[in-house]
Every structure is written in structure tokens, then in C-alpha cells.
mmCIF file of N, CA and C in Angstrom:
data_model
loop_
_atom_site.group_PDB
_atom_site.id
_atom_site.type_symbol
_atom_site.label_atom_id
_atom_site.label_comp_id
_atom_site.label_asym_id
_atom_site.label_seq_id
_atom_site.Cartn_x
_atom_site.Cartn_y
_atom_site.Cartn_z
ATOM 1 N N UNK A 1353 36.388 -57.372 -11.713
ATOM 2 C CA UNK A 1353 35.959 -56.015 -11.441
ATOM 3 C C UNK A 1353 37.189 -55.186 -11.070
ATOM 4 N N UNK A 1354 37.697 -54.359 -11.277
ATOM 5 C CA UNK A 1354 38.542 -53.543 -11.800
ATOM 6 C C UNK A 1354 38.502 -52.409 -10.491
ATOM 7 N N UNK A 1355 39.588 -52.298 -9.687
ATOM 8 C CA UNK A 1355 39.907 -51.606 -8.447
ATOM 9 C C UNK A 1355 41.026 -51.031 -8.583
ATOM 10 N N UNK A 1356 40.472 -49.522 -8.290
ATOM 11 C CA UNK A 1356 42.038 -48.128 -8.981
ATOM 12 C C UNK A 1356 42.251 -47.788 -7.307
ATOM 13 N N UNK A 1357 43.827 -47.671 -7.077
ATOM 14 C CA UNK A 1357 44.265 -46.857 -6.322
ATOM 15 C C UNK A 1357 45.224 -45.906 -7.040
ATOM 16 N N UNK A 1358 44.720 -44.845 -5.762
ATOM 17 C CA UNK A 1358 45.894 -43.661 -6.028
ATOM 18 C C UNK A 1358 46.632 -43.081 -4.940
ATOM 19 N N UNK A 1359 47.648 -42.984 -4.793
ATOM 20 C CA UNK A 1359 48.433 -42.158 -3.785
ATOM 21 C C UNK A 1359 49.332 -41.343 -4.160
ATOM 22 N N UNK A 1360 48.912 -40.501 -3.086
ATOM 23 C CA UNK A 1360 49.055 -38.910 -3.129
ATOM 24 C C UNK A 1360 49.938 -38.655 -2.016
ATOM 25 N N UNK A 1361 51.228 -38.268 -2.211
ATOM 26 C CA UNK A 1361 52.019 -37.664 -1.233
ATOM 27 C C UNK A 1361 52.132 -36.012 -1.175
ATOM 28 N N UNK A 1362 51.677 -35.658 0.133
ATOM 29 C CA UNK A 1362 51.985 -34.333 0.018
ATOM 30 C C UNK A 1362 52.957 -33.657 1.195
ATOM 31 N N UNK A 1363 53.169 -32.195 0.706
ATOM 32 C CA UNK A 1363 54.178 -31.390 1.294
ATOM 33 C C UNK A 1363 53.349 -30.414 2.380
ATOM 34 N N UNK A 1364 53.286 -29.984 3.350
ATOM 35 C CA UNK A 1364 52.264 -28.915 3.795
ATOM 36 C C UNK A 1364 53.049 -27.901 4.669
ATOM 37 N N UNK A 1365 53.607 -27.205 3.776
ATOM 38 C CA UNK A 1365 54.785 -26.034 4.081
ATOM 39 C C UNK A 1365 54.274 -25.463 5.626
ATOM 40 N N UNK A 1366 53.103 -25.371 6.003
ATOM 41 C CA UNK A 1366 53.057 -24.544 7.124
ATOM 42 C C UNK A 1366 52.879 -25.036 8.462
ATOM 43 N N UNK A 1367 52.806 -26.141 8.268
ATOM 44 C CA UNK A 1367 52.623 -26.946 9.090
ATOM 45 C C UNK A 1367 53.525 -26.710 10.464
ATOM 46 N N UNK A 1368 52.744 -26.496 11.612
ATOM 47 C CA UNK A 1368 53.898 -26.166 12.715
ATOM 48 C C UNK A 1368 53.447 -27.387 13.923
ATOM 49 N N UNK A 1369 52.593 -28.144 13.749
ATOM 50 C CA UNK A 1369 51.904 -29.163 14.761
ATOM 51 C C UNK A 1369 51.485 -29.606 13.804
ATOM 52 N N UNK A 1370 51.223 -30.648 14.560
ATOM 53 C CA UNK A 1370 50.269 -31.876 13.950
ATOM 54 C C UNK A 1370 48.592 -31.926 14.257
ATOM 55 N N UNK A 1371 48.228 -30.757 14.976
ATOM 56 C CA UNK A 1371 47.114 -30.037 14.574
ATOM 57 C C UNK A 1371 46.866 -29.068 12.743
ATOM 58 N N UNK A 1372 48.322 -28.836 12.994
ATOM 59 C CA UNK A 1372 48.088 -27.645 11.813
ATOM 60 C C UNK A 1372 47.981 -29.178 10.585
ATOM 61 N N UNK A 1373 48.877 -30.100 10.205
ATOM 62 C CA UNK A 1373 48.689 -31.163 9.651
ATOM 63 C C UNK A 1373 47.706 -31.757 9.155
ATOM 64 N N UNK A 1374 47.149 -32.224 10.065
ATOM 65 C CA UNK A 1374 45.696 -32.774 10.333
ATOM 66 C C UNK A 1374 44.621 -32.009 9.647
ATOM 67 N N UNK A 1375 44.841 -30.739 10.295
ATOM 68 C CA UNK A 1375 43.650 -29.866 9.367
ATOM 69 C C UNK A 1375 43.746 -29.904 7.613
ATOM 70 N N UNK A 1376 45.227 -29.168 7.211
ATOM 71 C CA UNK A 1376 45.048 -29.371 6.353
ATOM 72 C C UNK A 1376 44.704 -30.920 5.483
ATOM 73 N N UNK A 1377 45.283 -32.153 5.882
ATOM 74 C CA UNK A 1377 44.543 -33.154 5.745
ATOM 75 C C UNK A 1377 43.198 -33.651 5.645
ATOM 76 N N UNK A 1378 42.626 -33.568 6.264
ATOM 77 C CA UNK A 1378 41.377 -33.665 6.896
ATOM 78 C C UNK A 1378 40.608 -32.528 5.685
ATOM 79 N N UNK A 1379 40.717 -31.714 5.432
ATOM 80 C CA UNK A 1379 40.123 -30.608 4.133
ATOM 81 C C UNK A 1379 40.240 -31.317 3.021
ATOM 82 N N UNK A 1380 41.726 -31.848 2.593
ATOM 83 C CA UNK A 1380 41.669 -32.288 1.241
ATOM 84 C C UNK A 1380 41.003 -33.325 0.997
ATOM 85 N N UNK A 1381 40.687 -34.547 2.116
ATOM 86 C CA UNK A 1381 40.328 -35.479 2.746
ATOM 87 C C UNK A 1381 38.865 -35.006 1.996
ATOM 88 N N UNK A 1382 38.219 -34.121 2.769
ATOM 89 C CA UNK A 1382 36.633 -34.300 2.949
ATOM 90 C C UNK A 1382 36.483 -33.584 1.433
ATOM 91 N N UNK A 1383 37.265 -32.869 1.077
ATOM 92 C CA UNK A 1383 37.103 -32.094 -0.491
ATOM 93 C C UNK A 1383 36.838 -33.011 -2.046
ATOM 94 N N UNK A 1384 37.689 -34.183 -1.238
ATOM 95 C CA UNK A 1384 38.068 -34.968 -2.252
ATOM 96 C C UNK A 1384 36.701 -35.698 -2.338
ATOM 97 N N UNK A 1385 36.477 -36.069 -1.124
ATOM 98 C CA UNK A 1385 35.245 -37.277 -0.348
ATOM 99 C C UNK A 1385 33.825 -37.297 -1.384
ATOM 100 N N UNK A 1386 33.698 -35.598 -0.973
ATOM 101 C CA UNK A 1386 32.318 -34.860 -1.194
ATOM 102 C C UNK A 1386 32.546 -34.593 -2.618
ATOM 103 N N UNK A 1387 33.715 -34.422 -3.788
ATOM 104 C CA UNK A 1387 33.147 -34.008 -5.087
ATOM 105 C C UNK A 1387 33.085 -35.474 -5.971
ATOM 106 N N UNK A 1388 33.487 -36.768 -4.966
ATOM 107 C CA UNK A 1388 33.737 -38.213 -5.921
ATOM 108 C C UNK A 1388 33.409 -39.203 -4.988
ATOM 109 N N UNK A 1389 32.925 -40.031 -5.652
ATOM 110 C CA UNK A 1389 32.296 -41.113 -5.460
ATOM 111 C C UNK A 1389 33.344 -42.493 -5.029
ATOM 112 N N UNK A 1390 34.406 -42.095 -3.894
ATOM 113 C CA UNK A 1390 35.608 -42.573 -3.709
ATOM 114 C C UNK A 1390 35.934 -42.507 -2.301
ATOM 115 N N UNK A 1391 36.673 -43.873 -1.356
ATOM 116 C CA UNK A 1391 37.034 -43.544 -0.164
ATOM 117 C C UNK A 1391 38.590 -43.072 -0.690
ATOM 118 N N UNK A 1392 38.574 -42.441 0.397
ATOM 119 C CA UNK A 1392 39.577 -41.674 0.890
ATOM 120 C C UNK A 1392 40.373 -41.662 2.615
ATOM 121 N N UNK A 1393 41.760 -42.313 2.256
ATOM 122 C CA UNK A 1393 42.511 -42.214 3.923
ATOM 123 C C UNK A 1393 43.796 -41.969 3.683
ATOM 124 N N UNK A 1394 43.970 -41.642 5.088
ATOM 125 C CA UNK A 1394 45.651 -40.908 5.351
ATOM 126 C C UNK A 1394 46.128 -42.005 5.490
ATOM 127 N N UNK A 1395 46.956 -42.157 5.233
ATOM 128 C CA UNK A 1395 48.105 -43.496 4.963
ATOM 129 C C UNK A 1395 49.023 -43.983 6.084
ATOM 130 N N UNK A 1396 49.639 -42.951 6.108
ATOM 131 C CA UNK A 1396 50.859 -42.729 6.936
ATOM 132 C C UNK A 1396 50.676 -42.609 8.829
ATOM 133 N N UNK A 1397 51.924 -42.476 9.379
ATOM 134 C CA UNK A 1397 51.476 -42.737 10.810
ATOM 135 C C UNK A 1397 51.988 -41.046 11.532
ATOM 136 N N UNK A 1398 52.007 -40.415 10.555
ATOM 137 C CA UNK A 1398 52.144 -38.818 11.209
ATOM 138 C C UNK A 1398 53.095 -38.909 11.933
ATOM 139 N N UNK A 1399 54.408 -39.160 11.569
ATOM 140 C CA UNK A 1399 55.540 -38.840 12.436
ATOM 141 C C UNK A 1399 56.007 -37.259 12.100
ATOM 142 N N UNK A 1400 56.441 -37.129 10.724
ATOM 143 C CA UNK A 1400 56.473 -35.764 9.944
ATOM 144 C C UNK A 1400 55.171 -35.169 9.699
ATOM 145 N N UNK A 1401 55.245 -33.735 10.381
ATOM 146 C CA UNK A 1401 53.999 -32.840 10.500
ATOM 147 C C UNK A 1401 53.923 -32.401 9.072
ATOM 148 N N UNK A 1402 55.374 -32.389 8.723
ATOM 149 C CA UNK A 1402 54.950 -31.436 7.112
ATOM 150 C C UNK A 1402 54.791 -32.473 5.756
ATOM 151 N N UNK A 1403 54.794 -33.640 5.984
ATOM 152 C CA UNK A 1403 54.581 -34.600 5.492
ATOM 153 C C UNK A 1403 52.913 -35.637 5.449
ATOM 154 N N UNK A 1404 52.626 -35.746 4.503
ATOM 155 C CA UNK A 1404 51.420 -37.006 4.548
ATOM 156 C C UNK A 1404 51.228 -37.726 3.495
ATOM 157 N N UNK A 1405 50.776 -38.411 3.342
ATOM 158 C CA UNK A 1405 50.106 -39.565 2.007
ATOM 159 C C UNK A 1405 48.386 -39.957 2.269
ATOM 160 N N UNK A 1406 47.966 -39.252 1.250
ATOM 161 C CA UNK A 1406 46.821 -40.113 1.827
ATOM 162 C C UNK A 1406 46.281 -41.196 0.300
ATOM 163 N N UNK A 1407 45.353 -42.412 0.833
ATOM 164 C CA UNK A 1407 45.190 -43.100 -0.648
ATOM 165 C C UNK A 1407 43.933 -42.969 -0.766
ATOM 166 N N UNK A 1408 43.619 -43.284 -1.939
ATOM 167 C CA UNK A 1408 42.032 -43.351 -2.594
ATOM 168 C C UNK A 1408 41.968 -44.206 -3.531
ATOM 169 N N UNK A 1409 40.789 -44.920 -3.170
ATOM 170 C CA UNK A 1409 40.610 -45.904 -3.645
ATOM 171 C C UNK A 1409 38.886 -45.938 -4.584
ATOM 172 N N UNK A 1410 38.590 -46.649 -6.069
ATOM 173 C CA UNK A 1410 37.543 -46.675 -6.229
ATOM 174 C C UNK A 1410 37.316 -48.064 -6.699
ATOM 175 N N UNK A 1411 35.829 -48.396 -7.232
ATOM 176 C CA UNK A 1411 35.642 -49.601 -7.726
ATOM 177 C C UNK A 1411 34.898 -49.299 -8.922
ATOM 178 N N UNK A 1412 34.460 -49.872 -9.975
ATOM 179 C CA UNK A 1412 33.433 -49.745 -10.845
ATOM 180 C C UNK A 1412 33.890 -50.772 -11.525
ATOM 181 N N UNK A 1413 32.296 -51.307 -12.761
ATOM 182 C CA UNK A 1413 32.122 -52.129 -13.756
ATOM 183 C C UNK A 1413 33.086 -52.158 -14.742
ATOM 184 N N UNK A 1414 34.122 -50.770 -14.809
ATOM 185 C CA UNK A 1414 34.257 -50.352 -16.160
ATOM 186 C C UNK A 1414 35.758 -50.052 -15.934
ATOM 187 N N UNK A 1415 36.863 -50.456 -16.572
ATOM 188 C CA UNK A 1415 38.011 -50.033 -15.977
ATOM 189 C C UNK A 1415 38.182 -48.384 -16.756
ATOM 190 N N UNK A 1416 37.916 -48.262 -17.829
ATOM 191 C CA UNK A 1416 37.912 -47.108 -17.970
ATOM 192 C C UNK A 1416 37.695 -45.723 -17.439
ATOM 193 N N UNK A 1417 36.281 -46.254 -17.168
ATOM 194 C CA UNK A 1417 36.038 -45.027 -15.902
ATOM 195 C C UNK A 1417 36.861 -45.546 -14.595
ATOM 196 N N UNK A 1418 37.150 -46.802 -13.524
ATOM 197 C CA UNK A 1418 37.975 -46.079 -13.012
ATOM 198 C C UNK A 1418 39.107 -45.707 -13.088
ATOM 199 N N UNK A 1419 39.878 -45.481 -14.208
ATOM 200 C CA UNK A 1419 41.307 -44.764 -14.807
ATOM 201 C C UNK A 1419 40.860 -43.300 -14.933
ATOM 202 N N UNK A 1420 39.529 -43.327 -15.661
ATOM 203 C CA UNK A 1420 39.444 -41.687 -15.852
ATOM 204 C C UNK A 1420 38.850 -40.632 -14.383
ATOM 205 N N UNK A 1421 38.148 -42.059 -13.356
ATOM 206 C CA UNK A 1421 37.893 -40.960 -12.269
ATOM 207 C C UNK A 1421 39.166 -40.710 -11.394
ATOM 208 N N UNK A 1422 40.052 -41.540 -11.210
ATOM 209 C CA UNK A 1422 41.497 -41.445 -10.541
ATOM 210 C C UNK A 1422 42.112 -40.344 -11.220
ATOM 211 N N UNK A 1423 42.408 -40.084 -12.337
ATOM 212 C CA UNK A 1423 42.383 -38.388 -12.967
ATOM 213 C C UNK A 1423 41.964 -37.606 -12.515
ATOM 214 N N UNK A 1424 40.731 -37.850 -12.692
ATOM 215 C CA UNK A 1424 39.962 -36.205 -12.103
ATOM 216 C C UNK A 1424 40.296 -36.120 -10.410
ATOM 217 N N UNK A 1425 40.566 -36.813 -9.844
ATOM 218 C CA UNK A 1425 40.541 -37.222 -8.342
ATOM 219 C C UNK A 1425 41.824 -35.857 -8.358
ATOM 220 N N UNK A 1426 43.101 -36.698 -9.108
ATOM 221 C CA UNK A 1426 44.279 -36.311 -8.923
ATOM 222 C C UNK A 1426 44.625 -35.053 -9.921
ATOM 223 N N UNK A 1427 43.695 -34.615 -10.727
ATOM 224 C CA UNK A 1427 43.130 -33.022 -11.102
ATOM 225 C C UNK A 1427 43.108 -32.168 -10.204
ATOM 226 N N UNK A 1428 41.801 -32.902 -9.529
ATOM 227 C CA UNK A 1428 41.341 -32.085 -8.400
ATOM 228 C C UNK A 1428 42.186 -31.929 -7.101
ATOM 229 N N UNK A 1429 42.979 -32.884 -7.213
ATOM 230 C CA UNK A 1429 43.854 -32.803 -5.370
ATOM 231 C C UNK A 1429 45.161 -31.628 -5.795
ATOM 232 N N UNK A 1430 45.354 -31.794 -7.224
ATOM 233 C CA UNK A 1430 46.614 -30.388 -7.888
ATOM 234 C C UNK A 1430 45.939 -28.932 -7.613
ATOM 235 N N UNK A 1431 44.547 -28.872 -7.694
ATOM 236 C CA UNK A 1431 44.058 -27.649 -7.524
ATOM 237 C C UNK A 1431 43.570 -27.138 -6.108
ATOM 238 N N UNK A 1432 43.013 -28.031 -5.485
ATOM 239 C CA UNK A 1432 42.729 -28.123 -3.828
ATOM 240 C C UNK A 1432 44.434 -27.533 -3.052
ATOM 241 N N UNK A 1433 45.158 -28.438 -3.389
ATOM 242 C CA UNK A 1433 46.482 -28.404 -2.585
ATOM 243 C C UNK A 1433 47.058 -26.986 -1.802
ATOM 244 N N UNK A 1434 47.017 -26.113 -3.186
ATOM 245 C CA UNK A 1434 47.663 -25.009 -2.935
ATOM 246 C C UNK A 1434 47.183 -24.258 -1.831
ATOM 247 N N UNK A 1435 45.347 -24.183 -2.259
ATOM 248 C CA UNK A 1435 44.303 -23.401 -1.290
ATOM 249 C C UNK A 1435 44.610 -23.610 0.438
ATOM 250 N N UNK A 1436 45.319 -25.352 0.672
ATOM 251 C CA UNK A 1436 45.042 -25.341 1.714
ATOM 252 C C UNK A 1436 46.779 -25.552 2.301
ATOM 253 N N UNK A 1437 47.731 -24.743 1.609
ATOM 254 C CA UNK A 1437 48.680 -24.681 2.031
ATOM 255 C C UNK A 1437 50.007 -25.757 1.915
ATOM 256 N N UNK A 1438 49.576 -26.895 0.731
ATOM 257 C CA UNK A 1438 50.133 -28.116 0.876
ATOM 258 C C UNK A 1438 50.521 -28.120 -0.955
ATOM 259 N N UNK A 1439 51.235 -29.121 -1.439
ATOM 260 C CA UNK A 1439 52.252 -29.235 -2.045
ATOM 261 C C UNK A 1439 52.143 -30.552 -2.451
ATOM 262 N N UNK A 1440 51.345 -31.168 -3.605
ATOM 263 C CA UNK A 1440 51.594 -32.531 -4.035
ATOM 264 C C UNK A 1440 53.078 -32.720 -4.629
ATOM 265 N N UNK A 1441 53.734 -33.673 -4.143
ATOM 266 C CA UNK A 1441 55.101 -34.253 -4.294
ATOM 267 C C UNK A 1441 54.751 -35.080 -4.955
ATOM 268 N N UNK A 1442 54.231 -35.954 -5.230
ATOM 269 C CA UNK A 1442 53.991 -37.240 -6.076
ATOM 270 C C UNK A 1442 52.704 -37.778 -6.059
ATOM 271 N N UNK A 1443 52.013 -38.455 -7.003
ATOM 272 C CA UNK A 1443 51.182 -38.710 -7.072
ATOM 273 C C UNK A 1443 51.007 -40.222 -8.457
ATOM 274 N N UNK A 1444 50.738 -41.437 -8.012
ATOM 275 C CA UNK A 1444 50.610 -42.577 -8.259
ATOM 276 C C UNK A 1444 49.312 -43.602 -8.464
ATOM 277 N N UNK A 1445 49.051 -43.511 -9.584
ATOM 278 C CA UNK A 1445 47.905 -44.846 -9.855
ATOM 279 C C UNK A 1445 48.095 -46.030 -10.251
ATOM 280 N N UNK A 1446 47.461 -46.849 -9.929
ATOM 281 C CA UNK A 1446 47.647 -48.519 -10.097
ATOM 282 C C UNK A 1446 45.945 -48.883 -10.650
ATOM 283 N N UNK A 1447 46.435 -50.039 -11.011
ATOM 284 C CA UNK A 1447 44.728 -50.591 -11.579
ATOM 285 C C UNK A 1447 45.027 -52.508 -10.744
ATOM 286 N N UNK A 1448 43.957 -52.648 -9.845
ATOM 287 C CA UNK A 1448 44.083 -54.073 -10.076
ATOM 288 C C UNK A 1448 42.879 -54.784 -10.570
ATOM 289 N N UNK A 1449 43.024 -55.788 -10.763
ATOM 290 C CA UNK A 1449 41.636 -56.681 -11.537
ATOM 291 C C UNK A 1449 41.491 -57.962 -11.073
ATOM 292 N N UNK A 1450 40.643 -58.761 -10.842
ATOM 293 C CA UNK A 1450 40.076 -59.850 -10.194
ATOM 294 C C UNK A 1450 40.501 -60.985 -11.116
#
């Protein structure tokens, strides 16, 4: 059974605390959550406020679909980003299989 990760490093220019961080995190976080059928976590240990990674992970029967929902995931986190002030730097998928 066929298990996609993706990680997502981002930039979050405005960031002045690690309140301001968090928030924007926490948005792309629940944005991502609520339009896919996928967990979603922050990676990293928040030392850099203007910095984060968060990963996502899915499972399905079909490796296809999960290659093509890790796309749309990472579609959707290019278009989210900007809205909430942040800056995808890189962005990485893997496939593993049993």
C-alpha cells in the first residue's frame, strides 16, 4: 500500500514572533487539512520565526492517486502561501511502498 509524503518548506516574510509564525502556520495547516483528505504537521522545532516546514502525509489503494493528490496538495499550498504572507522555498515528494 503505497504512502506519499510531501514537504513543504516555507518563508513567512512577516513574521515578527513566533505568534505571528504560528498563525500563519496553523492557516495553511487547517487550509490544507479541510480541502484533502491528508494529515498534516509542522515539522520543525520553531527556532526561526520566519522559517517552517510542515509535512503531509497520505495513504491510498492506488499509487497514482496518491502522486496525483500530493500535487494538488502542493498546487494548493503555491496558492494559499501568498494570502497568508509566506513564501514556499521548496517543496518535495517521495512515494514509499510496503
Amino acid at each position: 500500500m503505497p504512502i506519499g509524503r510531501l514537504t513543504i518548506e516555507l518563508h513567512i516574510e512577516h513574521a515578527q514572533s513566533l505568534k505571528d509564525r504560528r498563525q500563519a502556520v496553523r492557516s495553511l495547516k487547517d487550509k490544507l487539512r479541510h480541502g484533502f483528505n491528508i494529515s498534516v504537521a509542522e515539522m520543525d522545532d520553531a527556532s526561526l520565526w520566519n522559517r517552517a516546514t510542515i509535512g503531509v502525509v497520505a495513504i491510498s489503494a492506488s499509487r497514482d492517486y496518491v502522486l496525483g493528490l500530493l500535487q494538488q496538495v502542493e498546487d494548493a499550498a503555491h496558492r494559499l502561501a501568498p494570502g497568508l504572507g509566506a513564501e514556499i522555498l521548496d517543496a518535495s515528494a517521495d512515494l514509499m511502498e510496503e
